[in-house]
């Protein structure tokens, strides 16, 4: 059992390549400190270290890219790719059902952060790429669920 903290999944190799291509299309310097490790947060509970939930490391989660948006304001805007995924929604609910887990961001919106310090124009352009007429849906796969303590010094 893992207690409290931060649960995540990471993209498989093909999905990571696709996400990096989306970032590169925006001219994002992939070696910049403003580019985070690619992942989807399943649960984030800073207040209750006693929440117990089994990590599901062999699980496989699928998602469809639905668009891009910015979280935050001013120079602290974060560019995220929004995902639609019953799998991720169900895993989020499973983790929170294992105790009195809190979740600061409601409703849960699965997403992958691409860039810190983003601009409105980057979200607009990424939405044009994602929703280009005739473009098939972008499917992604996430694996390797893990849980870690929360680092108060992280972004």
Coordinates of C-alpha atoms in Angstrom, one line a residue:
X1 CA 0.0 0.0 0.0
X2 CA 1.1 3.6 -0.7
X3 CA 0.1 6.4 1.6
X4 CA -1.1 9.8 0.3
X5 CA 0.8 11.8 -2.2
X6 CA 0.8 11.9 -5.9
X7 CA -0.2 9.2 -8.4
X8 CA 0.7 9.4 -12.0
X9 CA 1.0 7.5 -15.3
X10 CA 3.4 8.2 -18.1
X11 CA 2.9 7.9 -21.9
X12 CA 4.2 4.9 -23.7
X13 CA 7.0 5.4 -26.3
X14 CA 4.6 6.1 -29.2
X15 CA 2.4 8.5 -27.2
X16 CA 5.4 10.3 -25.8
X17 CA 6.7 10.8 -29.4
X18 CA 3.3 12.2 -30.4
X19 CA 3.2 14.6 -27.5
X20 CA 6.7 15.8 -28.2
X21 CA 5.7 16.3 -31.9
X22 CA 2.8 18.5 -30.7
X23 CA 5.2 20.5 -28.5
X24 CA 7.8 20.8 -31.3
X25 CA 5.1 22.1 -33.7
X26 CA 4.8 25.1 -31.3
X27 CA 8.5 25.7 -31.4
X28 CA 8.9 24.7 -27.8
X29 CA 12.5 24.0 -26.8
X30 CA 12.2 20.5 -25.5
X31 CA 15.4 20.9 -23.4
X32 CA 14.0 23.9 -21.6
X33 CA 13.3 23.8 -17.8
X34 CA 9.9 25.1 -18.7
X35 CA 9.1 21.7 -20.3
X36 CA 8.0 19.2 -17.6
X37 CA 8.2 15.4 -17.6
X38 CA 5.3 14.1 -19.5
X39 CA 2.7 12.4 -17.3
X40 CA -1.0 12.4 -16.3
X41 CA -1.7 13.1 -12.6
X42 CA -4.3 10.6 -11.4
X43 CA -4.5 11.9 -7.8
X44 CA -2.8 14.6 -5.8
X45 CA -3.5 14.7 -2.1
X46 CA -1.2 17.0 -0.1
X47 CA -3.3 17.2 3.0
X48 CA -3.9 13.6 3.9
X49 CA -0.9 11.3 4.1
X50 CA -3.0 8.5 5.5
X51 CA -4.9 7.8 2.2
X52 CA -4.2 4.2 1.2
X53 CA -4.5 3.0 -2.4
X54 CA -2.7 0.2 -4.1
X55 CA -0.6 1.3 -7.0
X56 CA -1.6 -0.4 -10.3
X57 CA 1.7 -0.5 -12.1
X58 CA 0.6 -3.0 -14.8
X59 CA -2.5 -1.0 -15.8
X60 CA -2.9 0.4 -19.3
X61 CA -4.9 3.5 -19.9
X62 CA -6.1 4.9 -23.2
X63 CA -7.1 8.5 -24.0
X64 CA -8.1 10.7 -26.9
X65 CA -6.7 14.3 -27.2
X66 CA -9.6 16.6 -27.0
X67 CA -7.9 20.0 -27.2
X68 CA -5.5 22.3 -25.5
X69 CA -6.0 25.0 -22.9
X70 CA -4.1 27.1 -20.4
X71 CA -4.3 26.7 -16.7
X72 CA -3.3 29.6 -14.5
X73 CA -3.0 33.3 -15.1
X74 CA -0.4 35.9 -16.2
X75 CA 3.1 34.7 -16.6
X76 CA 2.3 31.5 -14.7
X77 CA 0.1 30.0 -17.5
X78 CA 0.5 26.3 -18.1
X79 CA -0.2 24.8 -21.5
X80 CA -2.0 21.5 -21.2
X81 CA -3.3 18.9 -23.6
X82 CA -6.8 17.9 -22.5
X83 CA -7.7 14.2 -22.6
X84 CA -10.9 12.3 -22.8
X85 CA -10.6 8.9 -21.1
X86 CA -13.0 6.7 -19.1
X87 CA -10.0 4.7 -18.1
X88 CA -8.2 7.6 -16.4
X89 CA -11.5 8.9 -14.8
X90 CA -12.2 5.4 -13.4
X91 CA -8.6 5.1 -12.0
X92 CA -8.9 8.5 -10.4
X93 CA -12.1 7.5 -8.8
X94 CA -10.6 4.2 -7.6
X95 CA -7.7 5.9 -5.9
X96 CA -10.0 8.3 -4.1
X97 CA -12.4 5.6 -3.0
X98 CA -9.6 3.9 -1.1
X99 CA -9.7 6.4 1.8
X100 CA -10.7 10.0 2.6
X101 CA -8.6 11.4 -0.3
X102 CA -8.9 15.1 -1.1
X103 CA -8.5 16.5 -4.5
X104 CA -7.8 20.2 -5.0
X105 CA -8.8 20.4 -8.6
X106 CA -12.5 19.5 -9.2
X107 CA -13.8 18.2 -11.4
X108 CA -11.0 15.9 -12.4
X109 CA -9.7 16.8 -15.9
X110 CA -7.1 14.4 -17.3
X111 CA -4.4 16.3 -19.0
X112 CA -0.7 16.4 -19.9
X113 CA 1.3 19.5 -19.2
X114 CA 3.4 20.6 -22.1
X115 CA 4.8 23.9 -21.0
X116 CA 5.1 26.3 -18.1
X117 CA 5.1 30.0 -18.8
X118 CA 2.9 29.5 -21.9
X119 CA 1.2 32.1 -24.1
X120 CA -2.4 32.3 -25.3
X121 CA -1.3 32.0 -28.9
X122 CA 0.4 28.7 -28.2
X123 CA -2.9 27.2 -26.9
X124 CA -4.8 28.6 -29.9
X125 CA -2.3 27.2 -32.4
X126 CA -2.2 23.8 -30.7
X127 CA -6.0 23.7 -30.9
X128 CA -5.8 24.4 -34.6
X129 CA -3.4 21.5 -35.1
X130 CA -5.5 19.1 -32.9
X131 CA -8.9 20.0 -34.5
X132 CA -7.7 20.4 -38.1
X133 CA -10.5 19.2 -40.5
X134 CA -9.9 15.6 -41.6
X135 CA -7.3 14.9 -38.9
X136 CA -8.1 11.6 -37.2
X137 CA -8.4 11.7 -33.4
X138 CA -5.1 11.5 -31.6
X139 CA -5.1 8.4 -29.4
X140 CA -2.6 8.0 -26.5
X141 CA -1.7 5.2 -24.2
X142 CA -0.5 5.7 -20.6
X143 CA 1.4 3.1 -18.5
X144 CA 3.6 2.6 -15.4
X145 CA 1.4 3.9 -12.7
X146 CA 3.4 5.1 -9.7
X147 CA 2.9 7.0 -6.4
X148 CA 5.3 9.3 -4.8
X149 CA 5.4 11.7 -1.9
X150 CA 4.6 15.3 -2.9
X151 CA 7.6 17.6 -3.3
X152 CA 6.6 21.0 -1.9
X153 CA 9.4 22.5 -4.0
X154 CA 8.1 21.3 -7.3
X155 CA 6.1 23.5 -9.7

